[in-house]
XYZ file of C-alpha atoms in Angstrom:
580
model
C 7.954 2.690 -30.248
C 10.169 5.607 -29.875
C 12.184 6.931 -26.910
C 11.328 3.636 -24.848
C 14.193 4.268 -21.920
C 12.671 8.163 -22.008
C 9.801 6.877 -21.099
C 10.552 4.243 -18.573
C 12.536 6.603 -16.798
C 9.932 9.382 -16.769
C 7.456 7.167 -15.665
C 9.974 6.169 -12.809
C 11.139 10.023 -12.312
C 7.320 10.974 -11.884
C 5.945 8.155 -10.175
C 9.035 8.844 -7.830
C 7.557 12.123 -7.077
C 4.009 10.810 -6.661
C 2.238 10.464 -3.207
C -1.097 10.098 -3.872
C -2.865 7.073 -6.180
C -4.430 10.020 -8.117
C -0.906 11.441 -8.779
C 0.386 7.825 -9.588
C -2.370 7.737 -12.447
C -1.731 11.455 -13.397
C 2.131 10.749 -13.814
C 1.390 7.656 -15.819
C -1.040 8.866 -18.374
C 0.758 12.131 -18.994
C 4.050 10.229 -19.697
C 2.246 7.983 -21.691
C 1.235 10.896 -23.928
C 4.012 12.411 -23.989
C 6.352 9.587 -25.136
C 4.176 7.270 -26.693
C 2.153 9.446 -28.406
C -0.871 7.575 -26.946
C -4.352 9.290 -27.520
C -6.415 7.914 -25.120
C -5.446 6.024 -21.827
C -7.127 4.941 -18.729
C -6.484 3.258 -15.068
C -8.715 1.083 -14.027
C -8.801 -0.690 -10.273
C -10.666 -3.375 -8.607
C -13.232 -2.502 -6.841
C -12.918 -3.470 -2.429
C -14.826 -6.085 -2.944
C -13.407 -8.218 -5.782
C -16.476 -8.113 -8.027
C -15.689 -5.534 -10.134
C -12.996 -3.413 -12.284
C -13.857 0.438 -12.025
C -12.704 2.953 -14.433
C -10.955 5.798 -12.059
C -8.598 8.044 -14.235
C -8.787 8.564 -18.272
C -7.759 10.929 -21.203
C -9.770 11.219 -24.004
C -12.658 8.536 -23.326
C -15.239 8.573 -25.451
C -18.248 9.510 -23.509
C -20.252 6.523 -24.528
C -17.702 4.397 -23.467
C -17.385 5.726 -19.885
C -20.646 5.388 -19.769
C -20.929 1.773 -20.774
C -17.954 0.566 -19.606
C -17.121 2.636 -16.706
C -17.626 -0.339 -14.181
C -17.745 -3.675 -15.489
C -17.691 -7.364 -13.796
C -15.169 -9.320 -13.444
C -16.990 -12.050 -15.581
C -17.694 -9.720 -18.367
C -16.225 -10.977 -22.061
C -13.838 -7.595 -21.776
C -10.271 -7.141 -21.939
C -10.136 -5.422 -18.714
C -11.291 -8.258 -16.689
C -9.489 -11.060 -18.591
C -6.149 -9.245 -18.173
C -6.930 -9.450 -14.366
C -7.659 -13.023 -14.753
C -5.017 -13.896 -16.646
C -2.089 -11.979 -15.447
C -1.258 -11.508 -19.260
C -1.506 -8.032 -21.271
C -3.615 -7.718 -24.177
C -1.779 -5.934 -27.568
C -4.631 -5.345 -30.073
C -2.819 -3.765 -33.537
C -6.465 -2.354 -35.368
C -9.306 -1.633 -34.030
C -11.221 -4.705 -36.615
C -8.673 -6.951 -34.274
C -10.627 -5.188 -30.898
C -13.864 -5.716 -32.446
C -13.530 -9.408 -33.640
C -11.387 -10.875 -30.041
C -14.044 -8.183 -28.102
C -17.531 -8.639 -29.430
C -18.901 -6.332 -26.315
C -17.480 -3.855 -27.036
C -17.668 -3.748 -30.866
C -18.650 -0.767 -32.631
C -18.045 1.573 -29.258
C -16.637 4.710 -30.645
C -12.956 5.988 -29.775
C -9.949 8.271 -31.360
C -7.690 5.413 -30.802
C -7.032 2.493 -33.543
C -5.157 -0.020 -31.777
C -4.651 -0.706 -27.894
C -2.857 -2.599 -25.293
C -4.580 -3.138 -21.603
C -1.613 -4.217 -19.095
C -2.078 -5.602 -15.828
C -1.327 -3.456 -12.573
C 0.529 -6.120 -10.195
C 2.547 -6.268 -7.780
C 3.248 -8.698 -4.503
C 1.532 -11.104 -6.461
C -1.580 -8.769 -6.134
C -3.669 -7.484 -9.421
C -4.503 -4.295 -8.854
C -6.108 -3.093 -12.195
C -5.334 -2.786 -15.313
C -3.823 0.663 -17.368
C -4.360 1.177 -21.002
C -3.438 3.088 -23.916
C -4.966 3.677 -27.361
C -3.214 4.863 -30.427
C -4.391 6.602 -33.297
C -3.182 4.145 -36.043
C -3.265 0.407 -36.340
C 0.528 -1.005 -35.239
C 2.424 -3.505 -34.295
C 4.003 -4.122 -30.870
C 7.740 -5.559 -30.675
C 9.085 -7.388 -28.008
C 10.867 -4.109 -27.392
C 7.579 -2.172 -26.930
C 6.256 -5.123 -24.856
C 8.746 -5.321 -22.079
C 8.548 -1.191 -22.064
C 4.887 -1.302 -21.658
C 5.001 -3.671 -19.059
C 7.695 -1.720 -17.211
C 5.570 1.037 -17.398
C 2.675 -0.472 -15.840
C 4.648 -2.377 -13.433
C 6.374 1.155 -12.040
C 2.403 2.138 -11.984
C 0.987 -0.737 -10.022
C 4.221 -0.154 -7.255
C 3.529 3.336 -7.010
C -0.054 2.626 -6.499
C 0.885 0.223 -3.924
C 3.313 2.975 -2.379
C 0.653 5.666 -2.618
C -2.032 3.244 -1.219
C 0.348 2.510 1.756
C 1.009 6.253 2.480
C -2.644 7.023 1.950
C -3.337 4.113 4.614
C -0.615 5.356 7.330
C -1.956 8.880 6.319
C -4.918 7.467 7.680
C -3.827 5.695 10.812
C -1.792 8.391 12.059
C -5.145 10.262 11.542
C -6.679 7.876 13.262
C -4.238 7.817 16.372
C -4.704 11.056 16.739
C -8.497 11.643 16.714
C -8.761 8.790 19.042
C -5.881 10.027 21.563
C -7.768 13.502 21.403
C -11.014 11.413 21.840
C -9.489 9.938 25.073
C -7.871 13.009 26.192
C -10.092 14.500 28.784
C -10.140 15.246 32.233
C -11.274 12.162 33.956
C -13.422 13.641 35.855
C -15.684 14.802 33.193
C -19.081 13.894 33.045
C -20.708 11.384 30.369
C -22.733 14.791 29.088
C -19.861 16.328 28.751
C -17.657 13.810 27.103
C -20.873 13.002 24.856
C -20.269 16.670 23.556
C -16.314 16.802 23.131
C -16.613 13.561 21.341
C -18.793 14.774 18.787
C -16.711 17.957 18.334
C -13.594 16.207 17.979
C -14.924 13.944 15.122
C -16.556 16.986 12.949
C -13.884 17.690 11.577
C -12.210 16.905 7.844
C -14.332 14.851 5.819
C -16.877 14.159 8.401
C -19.549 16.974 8.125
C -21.487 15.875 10.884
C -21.614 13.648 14.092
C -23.888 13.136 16.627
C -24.627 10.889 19.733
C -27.586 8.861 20.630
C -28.834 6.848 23.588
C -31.583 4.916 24.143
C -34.136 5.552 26.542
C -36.955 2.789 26.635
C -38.467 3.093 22.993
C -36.910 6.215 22.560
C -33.296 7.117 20.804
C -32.811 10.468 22.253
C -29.661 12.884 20.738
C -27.422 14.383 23.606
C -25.032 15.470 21.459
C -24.220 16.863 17.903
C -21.790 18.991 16.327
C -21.802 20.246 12.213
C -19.302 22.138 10.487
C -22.012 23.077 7.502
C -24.644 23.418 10.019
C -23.184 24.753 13.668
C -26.576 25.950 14.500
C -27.902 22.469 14.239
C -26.730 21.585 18.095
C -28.196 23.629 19.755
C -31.570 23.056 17.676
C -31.787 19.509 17.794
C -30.116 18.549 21.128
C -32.430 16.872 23.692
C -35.027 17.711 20.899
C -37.366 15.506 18.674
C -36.160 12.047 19.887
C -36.500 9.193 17.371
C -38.644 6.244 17.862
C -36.579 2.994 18.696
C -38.060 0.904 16.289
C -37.485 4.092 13.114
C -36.068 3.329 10.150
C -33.315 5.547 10.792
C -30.000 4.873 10.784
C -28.682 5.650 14.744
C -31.868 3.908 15.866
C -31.459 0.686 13.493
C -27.616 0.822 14.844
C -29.112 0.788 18.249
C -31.878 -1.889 17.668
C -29.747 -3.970 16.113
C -26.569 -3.791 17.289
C -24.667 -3.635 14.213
C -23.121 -0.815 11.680
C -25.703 0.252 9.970
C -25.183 2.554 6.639
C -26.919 5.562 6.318
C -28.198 6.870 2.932
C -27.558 10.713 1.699
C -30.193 12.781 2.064
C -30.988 15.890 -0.536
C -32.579 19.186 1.084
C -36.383 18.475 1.185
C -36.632 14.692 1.217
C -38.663 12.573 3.491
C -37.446 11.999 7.112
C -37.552 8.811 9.222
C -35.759 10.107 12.370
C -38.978 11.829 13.362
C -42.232 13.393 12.040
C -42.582 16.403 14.335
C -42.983 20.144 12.439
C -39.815 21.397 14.156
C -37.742 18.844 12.856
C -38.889 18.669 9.586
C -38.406 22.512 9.540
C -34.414 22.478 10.690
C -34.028 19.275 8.551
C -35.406 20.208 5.318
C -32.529 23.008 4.635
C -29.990 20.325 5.084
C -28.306 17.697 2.810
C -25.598 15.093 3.794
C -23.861 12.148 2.121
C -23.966 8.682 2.548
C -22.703 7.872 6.154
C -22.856 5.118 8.906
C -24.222 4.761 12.164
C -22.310 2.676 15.252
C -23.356 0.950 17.880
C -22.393 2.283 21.191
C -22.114 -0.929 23.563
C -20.955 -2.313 27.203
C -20.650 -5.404 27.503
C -22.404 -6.443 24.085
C -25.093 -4.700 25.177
C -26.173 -1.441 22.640
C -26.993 1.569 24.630
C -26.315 4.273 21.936
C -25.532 4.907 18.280
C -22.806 7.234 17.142
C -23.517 8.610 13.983
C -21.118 10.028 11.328
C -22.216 12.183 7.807
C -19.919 13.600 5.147
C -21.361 16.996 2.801
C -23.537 15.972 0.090
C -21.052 15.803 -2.633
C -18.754 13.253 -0.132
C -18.658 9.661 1.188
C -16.556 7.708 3.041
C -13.681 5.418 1.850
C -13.366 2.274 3.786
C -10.165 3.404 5.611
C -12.240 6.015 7.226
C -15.317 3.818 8.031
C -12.800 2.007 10.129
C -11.775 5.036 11.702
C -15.152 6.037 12.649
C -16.081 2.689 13.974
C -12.850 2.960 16.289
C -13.647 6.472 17.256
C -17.600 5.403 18.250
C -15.531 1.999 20.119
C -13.298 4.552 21.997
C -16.476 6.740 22.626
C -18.393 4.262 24.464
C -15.172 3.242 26.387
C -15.295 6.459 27.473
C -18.594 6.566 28.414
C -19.135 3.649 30.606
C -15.785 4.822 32.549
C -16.049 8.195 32.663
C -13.470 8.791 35.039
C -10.824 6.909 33.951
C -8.467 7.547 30.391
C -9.197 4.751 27.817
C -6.343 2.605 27.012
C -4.613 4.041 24.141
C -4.145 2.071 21.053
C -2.196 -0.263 19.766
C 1.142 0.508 17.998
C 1.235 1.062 14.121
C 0.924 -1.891 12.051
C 3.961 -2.398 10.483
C 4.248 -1.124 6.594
C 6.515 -4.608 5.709
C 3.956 -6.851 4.932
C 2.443 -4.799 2.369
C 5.860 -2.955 0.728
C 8.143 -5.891 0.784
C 7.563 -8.660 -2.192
C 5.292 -11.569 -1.199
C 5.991 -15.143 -1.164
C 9.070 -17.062 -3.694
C 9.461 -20.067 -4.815
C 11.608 -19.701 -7.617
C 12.336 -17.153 -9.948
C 14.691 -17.299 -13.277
C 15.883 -20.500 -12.092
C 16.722 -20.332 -8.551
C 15.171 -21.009 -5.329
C 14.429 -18.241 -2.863
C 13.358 -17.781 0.640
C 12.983 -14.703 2.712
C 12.458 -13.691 6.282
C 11.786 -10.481 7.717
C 11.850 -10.068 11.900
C 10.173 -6.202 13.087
C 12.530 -4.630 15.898
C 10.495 -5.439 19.269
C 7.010 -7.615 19.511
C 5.006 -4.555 18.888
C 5.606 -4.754 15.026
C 7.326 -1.104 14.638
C 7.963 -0.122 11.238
C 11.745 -0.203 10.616
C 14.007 0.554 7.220
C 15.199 -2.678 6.402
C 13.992 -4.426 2.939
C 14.472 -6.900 0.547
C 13.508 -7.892 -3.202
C 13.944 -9.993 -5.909
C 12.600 -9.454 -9.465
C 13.091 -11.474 -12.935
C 14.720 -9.300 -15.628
C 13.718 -8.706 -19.164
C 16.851 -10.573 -19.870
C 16.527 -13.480 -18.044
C 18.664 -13.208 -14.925
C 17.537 -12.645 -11.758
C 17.983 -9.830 -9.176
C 17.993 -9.405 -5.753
C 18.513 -7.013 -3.485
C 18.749 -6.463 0.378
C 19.498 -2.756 2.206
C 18.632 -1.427 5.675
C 17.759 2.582 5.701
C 19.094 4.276 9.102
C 16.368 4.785 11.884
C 13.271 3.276 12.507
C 9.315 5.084 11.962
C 7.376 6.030 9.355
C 10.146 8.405 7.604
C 12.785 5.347 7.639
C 9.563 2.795 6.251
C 8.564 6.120 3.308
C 12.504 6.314 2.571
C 13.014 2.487 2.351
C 9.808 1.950 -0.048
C 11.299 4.836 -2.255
C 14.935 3.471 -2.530
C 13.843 -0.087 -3.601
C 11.636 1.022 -6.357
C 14.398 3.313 -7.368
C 16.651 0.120 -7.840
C 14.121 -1.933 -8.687
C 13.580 0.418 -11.501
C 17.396 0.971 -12.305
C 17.856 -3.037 -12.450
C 15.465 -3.757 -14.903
C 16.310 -0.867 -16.942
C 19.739 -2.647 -17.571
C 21.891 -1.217 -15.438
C 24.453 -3.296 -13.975
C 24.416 -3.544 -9.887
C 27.232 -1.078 -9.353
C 25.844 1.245 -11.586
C 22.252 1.112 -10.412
C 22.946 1.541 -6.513
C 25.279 4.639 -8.272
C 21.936 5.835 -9.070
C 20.235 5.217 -6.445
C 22.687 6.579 -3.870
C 22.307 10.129 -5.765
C 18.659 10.029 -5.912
C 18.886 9.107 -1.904
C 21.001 12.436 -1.900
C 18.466 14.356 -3.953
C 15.322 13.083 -2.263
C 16.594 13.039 1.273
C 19.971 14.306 1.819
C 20.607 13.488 5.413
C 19.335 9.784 5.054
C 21.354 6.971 4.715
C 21.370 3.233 3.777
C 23.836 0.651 3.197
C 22.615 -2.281 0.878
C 23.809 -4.947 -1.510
C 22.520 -5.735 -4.724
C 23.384 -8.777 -7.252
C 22.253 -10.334 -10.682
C 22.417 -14.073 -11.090
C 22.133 -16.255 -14.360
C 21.194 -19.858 -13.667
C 23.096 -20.770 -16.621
C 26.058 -20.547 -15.620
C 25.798 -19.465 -11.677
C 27.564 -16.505 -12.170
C 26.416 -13.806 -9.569
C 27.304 -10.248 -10.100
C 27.577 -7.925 -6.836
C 27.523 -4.698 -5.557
C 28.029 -3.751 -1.710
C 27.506 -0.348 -0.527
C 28.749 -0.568 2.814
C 26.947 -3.286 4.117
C 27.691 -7.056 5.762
C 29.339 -9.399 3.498
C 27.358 -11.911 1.602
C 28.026 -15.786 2.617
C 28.529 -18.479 0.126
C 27.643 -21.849 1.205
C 28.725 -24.493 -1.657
C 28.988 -28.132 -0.816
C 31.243 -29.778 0.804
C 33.110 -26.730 1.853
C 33.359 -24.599 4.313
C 31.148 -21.603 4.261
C 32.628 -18.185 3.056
C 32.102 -14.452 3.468
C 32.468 -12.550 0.043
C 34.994 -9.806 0.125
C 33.547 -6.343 -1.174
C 35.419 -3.758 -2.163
C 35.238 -0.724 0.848
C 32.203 1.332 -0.399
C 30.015 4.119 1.389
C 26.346 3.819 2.604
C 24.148 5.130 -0.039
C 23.441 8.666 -0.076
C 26.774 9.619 1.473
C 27.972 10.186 -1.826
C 25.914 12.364 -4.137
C 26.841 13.627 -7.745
C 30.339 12.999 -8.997
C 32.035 9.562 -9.477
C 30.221 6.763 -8.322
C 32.152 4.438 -5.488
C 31.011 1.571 -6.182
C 32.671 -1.612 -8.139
C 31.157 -4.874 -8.918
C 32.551 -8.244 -7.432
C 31.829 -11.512 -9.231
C 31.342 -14.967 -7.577
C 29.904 -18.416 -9.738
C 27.997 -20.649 -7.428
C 28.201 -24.316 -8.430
C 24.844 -26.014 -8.394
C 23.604 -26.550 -4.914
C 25.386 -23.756 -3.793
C 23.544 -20.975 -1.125
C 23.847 -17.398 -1.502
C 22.775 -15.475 1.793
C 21.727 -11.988 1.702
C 21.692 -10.561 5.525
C 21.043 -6.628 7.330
C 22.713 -6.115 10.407
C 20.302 -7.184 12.719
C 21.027 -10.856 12.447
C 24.554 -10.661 13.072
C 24.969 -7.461 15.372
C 23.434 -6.201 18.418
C 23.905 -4.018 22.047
C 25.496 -7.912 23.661
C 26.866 -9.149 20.346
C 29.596 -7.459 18.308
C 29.444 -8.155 14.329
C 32.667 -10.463 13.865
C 30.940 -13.006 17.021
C 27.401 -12.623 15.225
C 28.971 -13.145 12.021
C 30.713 -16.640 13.353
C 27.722 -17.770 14.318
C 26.504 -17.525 11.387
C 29.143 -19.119 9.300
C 28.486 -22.221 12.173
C 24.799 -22.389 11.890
C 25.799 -22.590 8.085
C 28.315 -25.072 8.490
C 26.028 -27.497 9.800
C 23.191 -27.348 7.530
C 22.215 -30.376 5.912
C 22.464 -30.608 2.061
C 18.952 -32.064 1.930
C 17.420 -29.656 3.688
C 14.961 -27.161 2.089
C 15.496 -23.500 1.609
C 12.798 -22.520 3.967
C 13.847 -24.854 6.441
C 17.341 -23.190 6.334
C 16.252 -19.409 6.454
C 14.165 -21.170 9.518
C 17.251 -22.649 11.220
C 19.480 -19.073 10.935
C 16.360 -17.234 12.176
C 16.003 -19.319 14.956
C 19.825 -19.352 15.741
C 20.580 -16.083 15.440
C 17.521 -14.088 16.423
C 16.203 -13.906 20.087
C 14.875 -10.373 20.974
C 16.520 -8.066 17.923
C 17.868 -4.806 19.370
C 17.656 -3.993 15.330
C 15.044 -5.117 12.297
C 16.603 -8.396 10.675
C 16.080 -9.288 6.541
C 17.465 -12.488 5.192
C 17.393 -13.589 1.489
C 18.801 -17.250 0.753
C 18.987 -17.991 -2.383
C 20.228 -21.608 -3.938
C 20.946 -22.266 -7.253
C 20.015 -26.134 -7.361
């Protein structure tokens, strides 16, 4: 396969640039055609609910096999789903190999000859699977292998990363309709909050919303607002009630108490909400989408229905079902207290638990634990990270780095700069040189940001850790029957202080002997507004000093968490690694 590092590091470069899952797929298929001279490709994910793997993005699929295999189960004797249930990629060199491994599929026509399907994971999580076809019959190296699966690897984290933003996108969305929800005069009346409710919630994808309440066996609409239809309001408000016991969707909400999905509705079809000329009139020049109706409720009792509709050629993602629900909660708050401001939210659910890597045991050899402690008992999203991946060549790497500030922007920097080393680690590069790279793409990407880190490769072979420190704490070495010991770095500047030129950074070696305990630290476990670095960092070589050799790893991350952390004035990472 030629130009393999061209294309790892355009997938990277583009990928980089990527905010959106659709421009994560885009980046990755292009590339793939450019430098592997792939013919067709595709992305597939799984489906919300588990059961299935959906094609979303392609090049060149045949149109009989998008629509065969354009959703399949995860049962289903296909590569796509086996790759997902075995975590392993499927290389087929001809298409006679696809056809005899694949009898399903058999015979479906395609411009490609052979194919490989790789699995989209990351965290531990399988997101999909991404494949390419080729136009002759091949064979795949180890060398095309590992640059395949570094390919879909960089996909499945940008995915992840785009999936995140998309998410916050969506909560910060979310924070906002419902503080504009809330923010009335308290003194308005339920009529009138009824109608700035609705008006506030038409808006993007939601084409319509309206409010019901129920009145004996009647579901009457007080308010309604359309950005297709503005006329509709004033048409249908206080107008053609629907019977309680209707099939439609805000009286079902209402009679039952629970979410209730609403079909789409082309111009002309039947009605359910009511039979009357009028309304069949208004109602028959309109179309919608699927949407959902809410309960409105006080004190589990229903009393209303809040009802949301995208245009005909929309529906709602799950992200914004939640956000409609929450709006219609907020909404009947509101309601029942109409003169006094709902409670506002909680905070933002912090981004860590989705970017940072999920749970170790032990990778290339060593044993790992990690630990990661939010700044304050709200869960705010801070900068600081960690990782720790197996490279193609059999070491291990790990890295820890804390990005200046706290929010959203530090959390968006920090999940850029890790996949940026990630990706510069297991293309080869050395630790000095790869957080050279990543402190001038930090300079490129965001030139007043900041962030100090260290990263290391360790072979369990010998014990032989290689480290880089770009102006961050010192790593401690506990080996037994010794005293614990800070590693000396070289003096080195934060990461994107230093752009293009001459990178600053110089790689210190250290061999742990077997037993021995690396520990990876930010600043918040040793520093703080009461505690200067040198005393935090002397507790820390005490709380080491006393650790028992018998004791486990996660016992021991345990122990320096619980010694060294009461309320953080700062987000706190620790990585312990042992080589045993």
């Amino acid at each position: 396969m030629p130009h393999r590092l061209a294309l790892v590091r355009a997938v990277a470069a583009n990928i980089g640039r990527a905010s959106t899952v659709d421009d994560v797929a885009d980046a990755t298929l292009k590339s793939a055609a450019e430098y592997l001279d792939a013919v067709t490709s595709s992305v597939w994910l799984v489906t919300d609910d588990g059961a299935c793997l959906e094609m979303r993005y392609e090049t060149n699929a045949h149109p009989d096999a998008m629509a065969r295999f354009a959703r399949v189960p995860m049962d289903a004797e296909l590569p796509g789903p086996h790759v997902i249930a075995s975590g392993e990629a499927c290389f087929l060199e001809s298409r006679a190999a696809r056809d005899a491994r694949w009898p399903l599929i058999a015979g479906t026509p395609t411009d490609s000859e052979a194919m490989v399907v790789l699995p989209l994971e990351t965290g531990g999580r399988r997101l999909g699977v991404v494949s390419f076809g080729f136009p002759e019959a091949r064979s795949f190296d180890d060398e095309d292998r590992v640059a395949l699966l570094v390919v879909a690897d960089q996909c499945a984290i940008g995915i992840d990363r785009a999936r995140l933003y998309e998410q916050e996108r969506t909560r910060t969305a979310a924070q906002r309709l419902l503080a504009t929800i809330s923010g009335v005069d308290p003194s308005m009346d339920w009529m009138a909050l009824a109608r700035h409710a609705v008006t506030v919630c038409a808006v993007g994808d939601v084409d319509t919303c309206g409010l019901y309440v129920r009145e004996g066996h009647l579901v009457r609409r007080v308010a309604l607002a359309s950005q297709t239809y503005p006329e509709l309001g004033d048409e249908l408000v206080d107008h053609y009630p629907t019977p309680l016991g209707s099939r439609a969707g805000n009286a079902t909400a209402i009679r039952t108490g629970e979410p209730t999905p609403v079909p789409g509705r082309r111009r002309n079809a039947t009605l359910t909400a009511s039979p009357a000329p009028g309304y069949v009139r208004l109602m028959s020049e309109t179309e919608n989408g699927p949407g959902w109706a809410f309960p409105l409720r006080e004190r589990g009792v229903t009393f209303g229905s809040m009802l949301f509709l995208p245009r005909a050629e929309k529906r709602f993602d799950d992200d914004a079902v939640a956000v409609m629900e929450a709006a219609a909660e907020r909404t009947a708050n509101l309601l029942i207290s109409a003169s006094a401001f709902a409670e506002q939210r909680a905070a933002i659910e912090a981004l860590h638990d989705v970017v940072l890597p999920g749970d170790l045991s032990r990778i290339n050899g060593f044993e790992l634990a990690a630990r990661y402690v939010p700044l304050g008992s709200a869960g705010s999203i801070g900068g600081d990270w960690w990782d720790a991946l197996a490279l193609p060549d059999g070491r291990l790497a790990i890295a820890v780095g804390d990005v200046a500030g706290h929010g959203v922007p530090s959390a968006a920097i920090m999940g850029q700069v890790r996949n940026a080393l990630r990706m510069a680690l297991v293309s080869r590069r050395e630790p000095a040189e790869a957080l050279g790279e990543v402190s001038r793409y930090l300079d490129w990407i965001e030139p007043n940001a900041h962030c100090t880190a260290i990263a290391a490769t360790a072979d369990a072979a010998n014990g032989r850790v290689t480290w880089t420190s770009a102006g961050h704490p010192p790593p401690l070495v506990i080996a037994p029957g010794t005293a614990p010991v800070f590693l000396a770095a070289t003096p080195a500047p934060a990461l994107g202080v230093v752009g293009s030129g001459t990178s600053p950074y110089s790689e210190q070696v250290v061999d742990l002997s077997t037993g021995s305990i690396l520990v990876l630290y930010t600043d918040g476990l040793v520093e703080g507004r009461n505690r200067h670095i040198d005393d935090g960092l002397g507790q820390l070589a005490d709380v080491a000093a006393a650790i028992p050799g018998t004791e486990t790893l996660e016992s021991i991350a345990d122990r320096i968490l619980a010694a060294l952390v009461d309320r953080p004035d700062d987000d706190v990472c620790l990585l312990v690694m042992r080589r045993p």
